[in-house]
Every structure is written in C-alpha cells, then in structure tokens.
Coordinates of N, CA and C and ligand atoms in Angstrom, one line a residue:
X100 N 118.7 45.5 72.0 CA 117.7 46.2 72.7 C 116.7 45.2 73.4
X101 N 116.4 45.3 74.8 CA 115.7 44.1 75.4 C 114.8 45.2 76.0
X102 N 114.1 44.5 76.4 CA 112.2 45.0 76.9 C 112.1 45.4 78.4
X103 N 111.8 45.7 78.9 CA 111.1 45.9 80.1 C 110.1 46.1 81.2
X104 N 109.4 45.3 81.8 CA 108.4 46.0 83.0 C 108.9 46.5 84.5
X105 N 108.0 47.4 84.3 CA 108.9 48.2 85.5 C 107.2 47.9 86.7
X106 N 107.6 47.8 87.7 CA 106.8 47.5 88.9 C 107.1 48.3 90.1
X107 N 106.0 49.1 90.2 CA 106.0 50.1 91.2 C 104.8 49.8 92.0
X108 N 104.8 51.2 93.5 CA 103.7 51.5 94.0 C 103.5 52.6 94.7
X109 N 104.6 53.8 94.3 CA 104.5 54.8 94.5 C 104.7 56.3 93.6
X110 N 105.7 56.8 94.3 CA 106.8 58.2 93.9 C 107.1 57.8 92.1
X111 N 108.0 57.0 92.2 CA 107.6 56.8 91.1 C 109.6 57.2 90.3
X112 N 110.1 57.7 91.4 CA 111.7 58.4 90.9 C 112.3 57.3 90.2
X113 N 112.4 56.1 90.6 CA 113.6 55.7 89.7 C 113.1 55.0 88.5
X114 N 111.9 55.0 88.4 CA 111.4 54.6 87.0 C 111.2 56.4 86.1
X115 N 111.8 57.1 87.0 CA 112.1 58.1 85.9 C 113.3 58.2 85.6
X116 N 114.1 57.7 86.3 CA 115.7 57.6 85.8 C 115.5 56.6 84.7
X117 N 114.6 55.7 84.9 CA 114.9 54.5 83.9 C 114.5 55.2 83.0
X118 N 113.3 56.0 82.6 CA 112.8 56.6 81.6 C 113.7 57.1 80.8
X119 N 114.4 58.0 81.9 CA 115.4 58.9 81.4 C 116.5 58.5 80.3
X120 N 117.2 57.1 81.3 CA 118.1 56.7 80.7 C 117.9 55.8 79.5
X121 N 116.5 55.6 79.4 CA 116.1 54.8 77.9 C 116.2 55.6 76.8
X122 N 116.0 56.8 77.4 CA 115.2 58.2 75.8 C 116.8 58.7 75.5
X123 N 117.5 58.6 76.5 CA 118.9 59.2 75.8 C 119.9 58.3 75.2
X124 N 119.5 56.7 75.4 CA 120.3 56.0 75.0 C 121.8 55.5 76.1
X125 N 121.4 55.5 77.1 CA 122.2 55.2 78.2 C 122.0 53.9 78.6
X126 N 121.2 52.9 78.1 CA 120.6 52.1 78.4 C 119.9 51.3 77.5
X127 N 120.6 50.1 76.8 CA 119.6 49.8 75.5 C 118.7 48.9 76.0
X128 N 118.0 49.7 76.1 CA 116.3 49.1 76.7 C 115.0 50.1 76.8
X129 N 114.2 49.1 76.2 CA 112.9 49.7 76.1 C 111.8 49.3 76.8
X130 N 111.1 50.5 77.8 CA 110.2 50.3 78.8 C 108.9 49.6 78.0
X131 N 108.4 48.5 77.9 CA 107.1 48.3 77.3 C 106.2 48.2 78.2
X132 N 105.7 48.6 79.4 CA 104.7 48.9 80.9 C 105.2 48.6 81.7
X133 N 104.3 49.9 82.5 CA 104.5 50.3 83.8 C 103.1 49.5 84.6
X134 N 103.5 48.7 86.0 CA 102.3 48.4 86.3 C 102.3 48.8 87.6
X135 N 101.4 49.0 88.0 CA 101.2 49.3 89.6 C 99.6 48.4 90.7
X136 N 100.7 48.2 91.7 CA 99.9 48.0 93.0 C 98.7 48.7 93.4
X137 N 98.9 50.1 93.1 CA 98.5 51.0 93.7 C 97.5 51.9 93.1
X138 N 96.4 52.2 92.3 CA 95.9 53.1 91.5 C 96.4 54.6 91.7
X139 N 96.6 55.2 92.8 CA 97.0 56.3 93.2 C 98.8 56.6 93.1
X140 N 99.3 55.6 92.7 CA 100.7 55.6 92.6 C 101.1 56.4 91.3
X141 N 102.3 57.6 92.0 CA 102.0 59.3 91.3 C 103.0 58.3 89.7
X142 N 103.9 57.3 89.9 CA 104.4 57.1 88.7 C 103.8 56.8 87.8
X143 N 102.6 56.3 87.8 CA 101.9 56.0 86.5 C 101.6 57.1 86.0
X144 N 101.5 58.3 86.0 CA 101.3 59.6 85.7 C 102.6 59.5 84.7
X145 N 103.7 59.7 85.3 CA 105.1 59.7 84.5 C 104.8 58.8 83.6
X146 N 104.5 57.4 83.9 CA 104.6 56.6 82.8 C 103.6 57.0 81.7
X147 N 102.6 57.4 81.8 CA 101.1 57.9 80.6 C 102.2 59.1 79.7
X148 N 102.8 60.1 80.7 CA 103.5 61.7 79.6 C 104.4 60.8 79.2
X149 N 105.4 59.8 79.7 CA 106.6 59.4 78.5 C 105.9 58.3 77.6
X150 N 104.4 58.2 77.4 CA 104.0 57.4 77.1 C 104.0 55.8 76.7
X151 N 103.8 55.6 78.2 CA 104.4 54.2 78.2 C 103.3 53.9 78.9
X152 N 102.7 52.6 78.2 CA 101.2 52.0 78.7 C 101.3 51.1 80.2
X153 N 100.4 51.7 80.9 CA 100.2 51.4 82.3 C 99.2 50.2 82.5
X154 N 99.3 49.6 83.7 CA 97.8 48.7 84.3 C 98.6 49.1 85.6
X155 N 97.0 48.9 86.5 CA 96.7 48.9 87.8 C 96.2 47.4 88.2
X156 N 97.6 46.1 89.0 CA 96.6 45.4 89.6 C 96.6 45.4 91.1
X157 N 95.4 45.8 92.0 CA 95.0 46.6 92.7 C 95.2 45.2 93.8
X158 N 96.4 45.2 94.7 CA 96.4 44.1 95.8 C 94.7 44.0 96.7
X159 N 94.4 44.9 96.9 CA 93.0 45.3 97.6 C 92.0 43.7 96.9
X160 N 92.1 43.8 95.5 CA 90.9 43.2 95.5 C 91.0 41.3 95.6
X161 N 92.2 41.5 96.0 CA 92.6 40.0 96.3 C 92.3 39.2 97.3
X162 N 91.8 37.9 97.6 CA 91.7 37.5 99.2 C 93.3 37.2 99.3
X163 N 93.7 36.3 98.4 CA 94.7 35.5 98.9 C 96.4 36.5 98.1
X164 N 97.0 36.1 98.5 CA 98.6 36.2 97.7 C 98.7 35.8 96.7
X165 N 98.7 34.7 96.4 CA 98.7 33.9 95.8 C 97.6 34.6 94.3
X166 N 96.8 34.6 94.3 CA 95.7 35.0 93.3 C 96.5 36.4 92.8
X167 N 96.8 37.2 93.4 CA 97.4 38.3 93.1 C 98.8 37.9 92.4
X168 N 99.6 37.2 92.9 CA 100.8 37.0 92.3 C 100.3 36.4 90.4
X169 N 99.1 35.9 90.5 CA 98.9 35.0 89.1 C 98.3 36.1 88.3
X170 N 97.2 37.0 88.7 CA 96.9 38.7 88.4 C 97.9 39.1 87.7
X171 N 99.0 39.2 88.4 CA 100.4 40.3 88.6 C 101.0 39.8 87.4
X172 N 101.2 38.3 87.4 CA 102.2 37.9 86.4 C 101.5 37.8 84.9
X173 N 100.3 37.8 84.4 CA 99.4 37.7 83.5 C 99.8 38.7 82.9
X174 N 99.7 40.1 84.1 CA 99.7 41.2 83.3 C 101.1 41.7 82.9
X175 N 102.3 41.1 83.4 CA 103.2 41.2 82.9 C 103.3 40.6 81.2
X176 N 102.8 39.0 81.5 CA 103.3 38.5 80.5 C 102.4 38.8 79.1
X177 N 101.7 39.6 79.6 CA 101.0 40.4 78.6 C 102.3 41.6 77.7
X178 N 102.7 41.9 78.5 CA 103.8 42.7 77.8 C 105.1 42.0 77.1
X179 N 105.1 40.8 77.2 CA 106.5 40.0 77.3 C 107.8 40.5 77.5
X180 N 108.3 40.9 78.7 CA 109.1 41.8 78.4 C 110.8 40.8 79.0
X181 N 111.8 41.4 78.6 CA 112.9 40.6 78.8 C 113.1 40.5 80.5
X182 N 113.1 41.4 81.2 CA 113.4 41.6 82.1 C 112.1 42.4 83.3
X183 N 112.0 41.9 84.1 CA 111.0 42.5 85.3 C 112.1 43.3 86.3
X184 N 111.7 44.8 86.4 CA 112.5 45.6 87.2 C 111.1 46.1 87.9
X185 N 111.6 45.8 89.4 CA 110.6 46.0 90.9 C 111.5 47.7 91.5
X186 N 110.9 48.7 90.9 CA 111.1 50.2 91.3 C 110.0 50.7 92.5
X187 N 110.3 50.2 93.4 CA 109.6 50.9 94.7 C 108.6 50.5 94.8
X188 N 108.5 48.6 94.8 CA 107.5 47.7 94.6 C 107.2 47.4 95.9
X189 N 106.3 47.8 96.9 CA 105.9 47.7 98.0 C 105.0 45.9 98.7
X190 N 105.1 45.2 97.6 CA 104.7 43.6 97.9 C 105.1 42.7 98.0
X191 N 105.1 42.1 98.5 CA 106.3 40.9 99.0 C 105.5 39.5 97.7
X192 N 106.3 39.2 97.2 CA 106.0 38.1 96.1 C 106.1 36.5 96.2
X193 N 105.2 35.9 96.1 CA 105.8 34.9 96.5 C 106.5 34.1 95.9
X194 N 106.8 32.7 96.3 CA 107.9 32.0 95.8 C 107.3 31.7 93.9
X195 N 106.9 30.8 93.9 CA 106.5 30.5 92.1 C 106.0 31.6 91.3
X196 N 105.9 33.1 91.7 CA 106.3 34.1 91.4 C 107.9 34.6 90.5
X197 N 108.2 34.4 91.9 CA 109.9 34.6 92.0 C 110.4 33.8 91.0
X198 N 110.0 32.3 91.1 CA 110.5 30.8 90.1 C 110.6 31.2 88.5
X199 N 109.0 32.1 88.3 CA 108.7 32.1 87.1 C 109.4 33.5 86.5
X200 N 109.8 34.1 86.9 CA 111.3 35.0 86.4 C 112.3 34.8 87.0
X201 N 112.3 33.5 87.3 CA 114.4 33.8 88.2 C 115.4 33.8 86.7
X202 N 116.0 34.8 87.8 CA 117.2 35.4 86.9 C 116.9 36.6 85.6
X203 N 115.2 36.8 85.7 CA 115.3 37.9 84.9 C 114.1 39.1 85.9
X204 N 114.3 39.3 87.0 CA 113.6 40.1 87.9 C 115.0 40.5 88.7
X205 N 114.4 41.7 89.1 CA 115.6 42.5 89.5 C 114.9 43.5 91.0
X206 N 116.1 44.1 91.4 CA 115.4 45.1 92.9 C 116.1 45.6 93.0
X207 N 115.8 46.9 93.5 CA 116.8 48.2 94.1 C 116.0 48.1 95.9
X208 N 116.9 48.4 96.2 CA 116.7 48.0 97.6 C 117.5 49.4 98.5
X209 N 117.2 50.2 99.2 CA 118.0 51.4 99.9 C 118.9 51.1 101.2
X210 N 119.5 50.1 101.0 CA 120.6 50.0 102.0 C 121.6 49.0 101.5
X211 N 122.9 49.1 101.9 CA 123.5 47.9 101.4 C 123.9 46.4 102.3
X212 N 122.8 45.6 101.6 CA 122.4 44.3 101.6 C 123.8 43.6 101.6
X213 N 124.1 42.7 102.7 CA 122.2 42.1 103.6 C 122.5 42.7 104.9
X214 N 122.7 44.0 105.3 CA 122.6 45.2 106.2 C 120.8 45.7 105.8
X215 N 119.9 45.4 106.3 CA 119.1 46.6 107.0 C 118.1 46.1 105.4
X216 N 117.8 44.7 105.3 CA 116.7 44.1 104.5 C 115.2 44.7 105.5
X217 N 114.4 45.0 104.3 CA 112.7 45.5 105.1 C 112.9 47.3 104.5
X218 N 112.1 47.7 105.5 CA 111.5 49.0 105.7 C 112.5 50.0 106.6
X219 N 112.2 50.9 106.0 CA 113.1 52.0 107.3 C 114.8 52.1 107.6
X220 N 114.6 51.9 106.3 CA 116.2 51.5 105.8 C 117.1 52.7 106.8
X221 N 116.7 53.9 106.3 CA 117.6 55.0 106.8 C 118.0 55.0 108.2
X222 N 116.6 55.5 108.4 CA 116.4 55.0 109.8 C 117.1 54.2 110.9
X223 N 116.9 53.0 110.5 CA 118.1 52.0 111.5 C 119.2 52.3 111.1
X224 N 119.5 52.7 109.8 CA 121.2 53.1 109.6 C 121.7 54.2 110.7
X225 N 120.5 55.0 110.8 CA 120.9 56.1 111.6 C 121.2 55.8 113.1
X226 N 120.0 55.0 113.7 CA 119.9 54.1 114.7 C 121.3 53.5 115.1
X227 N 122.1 53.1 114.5 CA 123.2 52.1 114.4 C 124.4 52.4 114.5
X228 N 124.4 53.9 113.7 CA 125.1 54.9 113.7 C 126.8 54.3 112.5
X229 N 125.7 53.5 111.6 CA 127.0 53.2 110.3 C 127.7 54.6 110.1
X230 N 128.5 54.6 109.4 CA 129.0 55.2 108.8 C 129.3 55.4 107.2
X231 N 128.6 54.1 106.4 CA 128.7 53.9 105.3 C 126.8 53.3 105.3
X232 N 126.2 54.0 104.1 CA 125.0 53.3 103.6 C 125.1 53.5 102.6
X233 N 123.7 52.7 101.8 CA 124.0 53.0 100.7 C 122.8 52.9 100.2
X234 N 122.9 51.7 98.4 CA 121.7 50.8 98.1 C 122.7 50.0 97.0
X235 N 121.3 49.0 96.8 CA 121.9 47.4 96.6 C 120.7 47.3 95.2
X236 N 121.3 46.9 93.9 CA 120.5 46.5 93.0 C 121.0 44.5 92.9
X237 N 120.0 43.9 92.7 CA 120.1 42.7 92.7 C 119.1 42.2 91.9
X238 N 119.1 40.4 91.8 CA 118.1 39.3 91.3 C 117.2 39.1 92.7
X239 N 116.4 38.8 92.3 CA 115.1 38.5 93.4 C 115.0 37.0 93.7
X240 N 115.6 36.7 94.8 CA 115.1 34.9 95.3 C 113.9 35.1 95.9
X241 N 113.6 34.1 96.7 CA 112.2 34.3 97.4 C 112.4 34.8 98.7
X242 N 113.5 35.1 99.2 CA 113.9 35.7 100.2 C 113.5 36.8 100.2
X243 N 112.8 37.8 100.8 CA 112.8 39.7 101.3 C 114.2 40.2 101.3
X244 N 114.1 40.8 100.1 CA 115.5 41.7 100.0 C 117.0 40.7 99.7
X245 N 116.8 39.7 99.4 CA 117.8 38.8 99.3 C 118.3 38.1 97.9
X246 N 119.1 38.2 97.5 CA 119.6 37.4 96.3 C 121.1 37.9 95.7
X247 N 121.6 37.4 94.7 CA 122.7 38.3 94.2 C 123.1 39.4 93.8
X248 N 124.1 39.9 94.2 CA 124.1 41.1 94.1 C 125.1 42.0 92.8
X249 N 123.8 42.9 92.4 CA 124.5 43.3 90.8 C 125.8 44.5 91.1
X250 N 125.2 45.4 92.0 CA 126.0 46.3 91.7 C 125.5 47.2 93.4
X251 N 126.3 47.5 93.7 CA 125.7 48.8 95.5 C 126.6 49.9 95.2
X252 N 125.9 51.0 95.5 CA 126.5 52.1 95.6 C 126.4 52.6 96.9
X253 N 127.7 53.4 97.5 CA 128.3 53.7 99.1 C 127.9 54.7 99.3
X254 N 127.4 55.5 100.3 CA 127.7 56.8 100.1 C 127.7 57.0 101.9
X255 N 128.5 58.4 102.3 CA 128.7 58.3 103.9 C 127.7 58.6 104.9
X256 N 127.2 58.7 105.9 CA 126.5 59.2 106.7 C 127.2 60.3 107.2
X257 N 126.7 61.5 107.3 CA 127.5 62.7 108.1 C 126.6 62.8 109.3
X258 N 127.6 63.1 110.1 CA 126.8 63.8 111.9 C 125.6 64.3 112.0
X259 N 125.4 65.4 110.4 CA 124.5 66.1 111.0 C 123.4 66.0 109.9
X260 N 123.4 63.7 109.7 CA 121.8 63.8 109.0 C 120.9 63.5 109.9
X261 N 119.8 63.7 108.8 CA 118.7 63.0 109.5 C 117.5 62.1 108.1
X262 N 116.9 61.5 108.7 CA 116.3 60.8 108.1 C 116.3 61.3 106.6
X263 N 115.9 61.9 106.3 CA 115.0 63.0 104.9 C 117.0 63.0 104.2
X264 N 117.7 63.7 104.8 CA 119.0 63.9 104.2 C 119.9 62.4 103.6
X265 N 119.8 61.4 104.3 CA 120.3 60.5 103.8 C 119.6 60.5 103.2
X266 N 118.5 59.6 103.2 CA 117.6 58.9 102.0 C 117.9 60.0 100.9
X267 N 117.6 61.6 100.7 CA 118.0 62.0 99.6 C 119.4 61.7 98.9
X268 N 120.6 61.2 99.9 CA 121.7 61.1 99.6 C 122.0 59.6 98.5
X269 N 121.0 58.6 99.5 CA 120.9 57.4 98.9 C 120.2 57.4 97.4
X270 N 119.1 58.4 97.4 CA 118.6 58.0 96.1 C 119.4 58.5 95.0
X271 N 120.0 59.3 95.6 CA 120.6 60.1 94.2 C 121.5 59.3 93.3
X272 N 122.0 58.0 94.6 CA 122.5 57.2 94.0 C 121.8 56.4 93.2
X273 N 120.9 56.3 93.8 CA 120.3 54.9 93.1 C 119.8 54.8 91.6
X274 N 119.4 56.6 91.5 CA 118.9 57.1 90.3 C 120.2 56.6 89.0
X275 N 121.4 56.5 89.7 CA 122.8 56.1 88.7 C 122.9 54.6 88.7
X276 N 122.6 54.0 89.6 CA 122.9 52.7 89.7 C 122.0 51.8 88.6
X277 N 120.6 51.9 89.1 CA 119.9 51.2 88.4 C 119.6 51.4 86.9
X278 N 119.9 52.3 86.1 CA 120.1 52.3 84.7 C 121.5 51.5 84.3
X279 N 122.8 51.8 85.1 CA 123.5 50.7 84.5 C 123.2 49.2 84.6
X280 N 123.1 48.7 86.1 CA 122.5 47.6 86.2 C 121.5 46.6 85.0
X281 N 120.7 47.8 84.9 CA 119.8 47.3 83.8 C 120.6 47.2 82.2
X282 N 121.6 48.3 82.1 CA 122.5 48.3 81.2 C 123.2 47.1 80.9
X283 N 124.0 46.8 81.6 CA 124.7 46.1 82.3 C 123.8 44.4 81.4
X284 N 122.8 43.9 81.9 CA 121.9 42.9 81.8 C 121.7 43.2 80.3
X285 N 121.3 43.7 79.9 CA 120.6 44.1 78.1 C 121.9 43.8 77.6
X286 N 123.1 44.1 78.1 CA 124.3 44.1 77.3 C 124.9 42.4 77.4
X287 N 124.6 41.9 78.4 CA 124.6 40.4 78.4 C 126.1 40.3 79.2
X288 N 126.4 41.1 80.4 CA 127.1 41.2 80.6 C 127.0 40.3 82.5
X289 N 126.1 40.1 82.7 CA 126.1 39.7 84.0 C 126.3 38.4 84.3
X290 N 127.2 37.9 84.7 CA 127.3 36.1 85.0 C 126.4 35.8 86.2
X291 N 126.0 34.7 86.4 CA 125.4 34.6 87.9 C 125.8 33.1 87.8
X292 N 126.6 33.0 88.9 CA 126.9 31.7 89.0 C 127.7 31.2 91.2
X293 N 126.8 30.1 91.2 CA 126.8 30.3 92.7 C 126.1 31.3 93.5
X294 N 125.5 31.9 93.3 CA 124.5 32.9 93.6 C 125.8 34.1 94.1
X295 N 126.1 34.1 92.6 CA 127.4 35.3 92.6 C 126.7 35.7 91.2
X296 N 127.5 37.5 92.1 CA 127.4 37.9 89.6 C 128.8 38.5 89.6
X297 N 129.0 37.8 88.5 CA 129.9 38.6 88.2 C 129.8 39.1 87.1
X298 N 130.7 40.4 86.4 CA 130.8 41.7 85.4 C 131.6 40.7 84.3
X299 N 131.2 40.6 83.2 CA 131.7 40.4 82.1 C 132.6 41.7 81.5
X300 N 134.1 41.3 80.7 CA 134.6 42.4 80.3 C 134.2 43.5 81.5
X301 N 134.9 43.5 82.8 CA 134.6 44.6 83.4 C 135.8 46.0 83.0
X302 N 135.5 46.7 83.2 CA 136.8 48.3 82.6 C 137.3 48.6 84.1
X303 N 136.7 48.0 85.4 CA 137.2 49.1 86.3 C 137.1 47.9 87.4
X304 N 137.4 46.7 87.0 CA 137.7 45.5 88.0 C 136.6 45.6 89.0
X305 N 135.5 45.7 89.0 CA 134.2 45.7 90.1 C 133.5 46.2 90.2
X306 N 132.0 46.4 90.6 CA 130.8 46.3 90.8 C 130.3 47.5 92.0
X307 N 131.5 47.6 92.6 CA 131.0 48.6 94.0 C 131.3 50.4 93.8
X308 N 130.0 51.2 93.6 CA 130.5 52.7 93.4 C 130.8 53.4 94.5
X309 N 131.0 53.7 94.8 CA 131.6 54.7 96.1 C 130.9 56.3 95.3
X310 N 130.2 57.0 95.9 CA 129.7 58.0 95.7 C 130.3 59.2 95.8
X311 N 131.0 60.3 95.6 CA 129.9 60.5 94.1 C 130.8 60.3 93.2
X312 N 131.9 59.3 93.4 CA 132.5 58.6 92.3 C 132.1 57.4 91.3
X313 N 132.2 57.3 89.9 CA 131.3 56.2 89.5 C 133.0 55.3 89.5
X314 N 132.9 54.2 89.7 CA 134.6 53.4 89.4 C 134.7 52.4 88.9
X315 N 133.2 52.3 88.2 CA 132.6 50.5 88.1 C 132.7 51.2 85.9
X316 N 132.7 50.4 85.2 CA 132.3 50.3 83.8 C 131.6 50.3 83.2
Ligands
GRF442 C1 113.5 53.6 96.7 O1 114.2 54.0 97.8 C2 113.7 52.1 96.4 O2 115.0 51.7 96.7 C3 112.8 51.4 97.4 O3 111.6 52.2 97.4 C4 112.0 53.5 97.0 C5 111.1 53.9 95.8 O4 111.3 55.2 95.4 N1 112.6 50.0 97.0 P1 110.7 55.7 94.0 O5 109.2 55.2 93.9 O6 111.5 55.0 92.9 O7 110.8 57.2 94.0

C-alpha cells in the first residue's frame, strides 16, 4: 500500500475516481491529502466527506514562483506521501520542484501527448479536425505537459461533437485510466528507462486503451 497527494484546483472529478478507486480496493493506495491552489476549488469539499485532510496553498499570496513552489512542497512533505498525483493542477511548476519528485509525480493531461500540450485541449482537437483524442497520464519533467508516458486512452471524435461532448467523452476515460496508472506504480510495476516506461509483467502486451475497451492489464 503506498501513500498519496493528490493536487488540484478545481472540479475536483478525477480525484474522485481516485477516491473511489482507493475505498474499493482497485488501487492499493492511500490518499493521505488533498491540497489545492485554489481555496474555492469544489474538490476539497470531496476530499473533507471522504475524509481526507486538505490545505490550501493559495498561489495569490506569492510574489514569486519560486516561493510558492517551496510553500507547495513543504506542504506536501508534510504528508510524506509515496507518490504526488497533479489532478487538474492548474500551475505550471518549476524545475527543482519537478527535481525534488522526479519519477514520483505524475499528470493526467486531456489529449494524447505530445498532440495539443497547454489548455483547450478539445478545442484545437476540434479545430484540427483529428479523428482520434484522447488523454495521456505520465511523469512530470520540467517541460509543460511533457515527460514519459504511462498509459493514454483513445477515444474517437464524431461529426457531430462539440466542445462540452468530447471533453465529457475524454473524461470518462480518464476517470479509468488514472486509478490504474496509479495502480500500476504502487504495484511496482513501471520501468522508466530512457525516458520510456515500460509495464512490468504486462497481461495484454501494452499500455494504449482504445475506448470503451480496456486492452491494457
Ligand atoms: C482534467 O481534464 C485533467 O485532465 C486536466 O484538468 C481536468 C481536471 O478535471 N488536467 P477534474 O478537476 O479532475 O474534474
């Protein structure tokens, strides 16, 4: 069983999947805090009912990045947790941030990387007119949206989305992805080598879900 901080700054959904998947045992891991950017971020609410102890460190009262990233990590390492999972972490981190958990920080990201890194993921997919989107869980380099990649899930664009319709299509994945991912790591199953991962003992030869099929182990 390995530990976790989960890092948010809004909605708050896939730290309820994570929730989810901890309390049923889908996932041997235990949330030990939730922290947020944001004071008004609706997930800390979630995290208080599954009772899981929250902090707010509030980017506002920062001048620099830097001072906040030292804030941010304090209050992590107040929790000591095995692994830092960034669930709809709206702040860009900087590098000796990044340094001081490489290889145990993670990211869900809503497109499949390195297609359509940033904001408004859907959106330009729509723009672009793919035919395949997705999302991308990974390790965090210092790069925006960039690092190895654990596991993406596909899913299609039809003719007649629009913004609101993908993204619901995307998350739904994501809500499955990122509990194995995290599964996946607790179980000691992730190689990273070359800024590659690969699946230890994998059951289904790779990493890539195709929606709404699961094909991965
Ligand atoms: C998700 O789409 C995630 O991929 C992105 O931000 C969104 C957060 O949603 N990084 P939620 O707060 O987990 O509902």
């Amino acid at each position: 069983m390995i530990t976790l901080v989960i890092l948010i700054s809004g909605r708050g959904s896939n730290l309820t999947s994570l929730l989810n998947a901890a309390a049923s045992g889908a996932m041997p891991a235990r949330i030990v805090g939730v922290i947020s950017n944001r004071p008004d971020a609706l997930g800390l609410q979630t995290a208080e009912a599954h009772g899981v102890p929250t902090c707010v460190i509030d980017h506002r009262g920062f001048a620099e990045r830097e001072q906040f990233d030292v804030a941010l990590a304090a209050a992590i390492d107040g929790f000591a947790p095995d692994l830092v999972v960034l669930a709809g972490f709206m702040r860009i981190l900087g590098k000796a941030f990044v340094r001081r958990y490489e290889n145990r920080l993670i990211n869900i990201h809503p497109s499949l990387l390195p297609a359509f890194p940033g904001l408004h993921t859907h959106r330009r997919a729509l723009a672009e007119g793919v035919r395949i989107h997705g999302c991308t869980v990974h390790f965090v380099t210092p790069d925006l949206d960039h690092g190895p990649v654990i596991v993406q899930a596909a899913v299609p664009v039809l003719d007649d989305d629009d913004e609101a319709t993908l993204a619901a299509r995307v998350l739904a994945q994501e809500h499955q992805v990122y509990p194995l991912a995290v599964r996946w790591f607790a179980e000691g199953r992730l190689r990273l080598r070359d800024g590659r991962v690969s699946l230890d003992a994998p059951q289904a030869g790779g990493v890539v879900l195709i929606a709404p099929q699961l094909v991965a182990g």
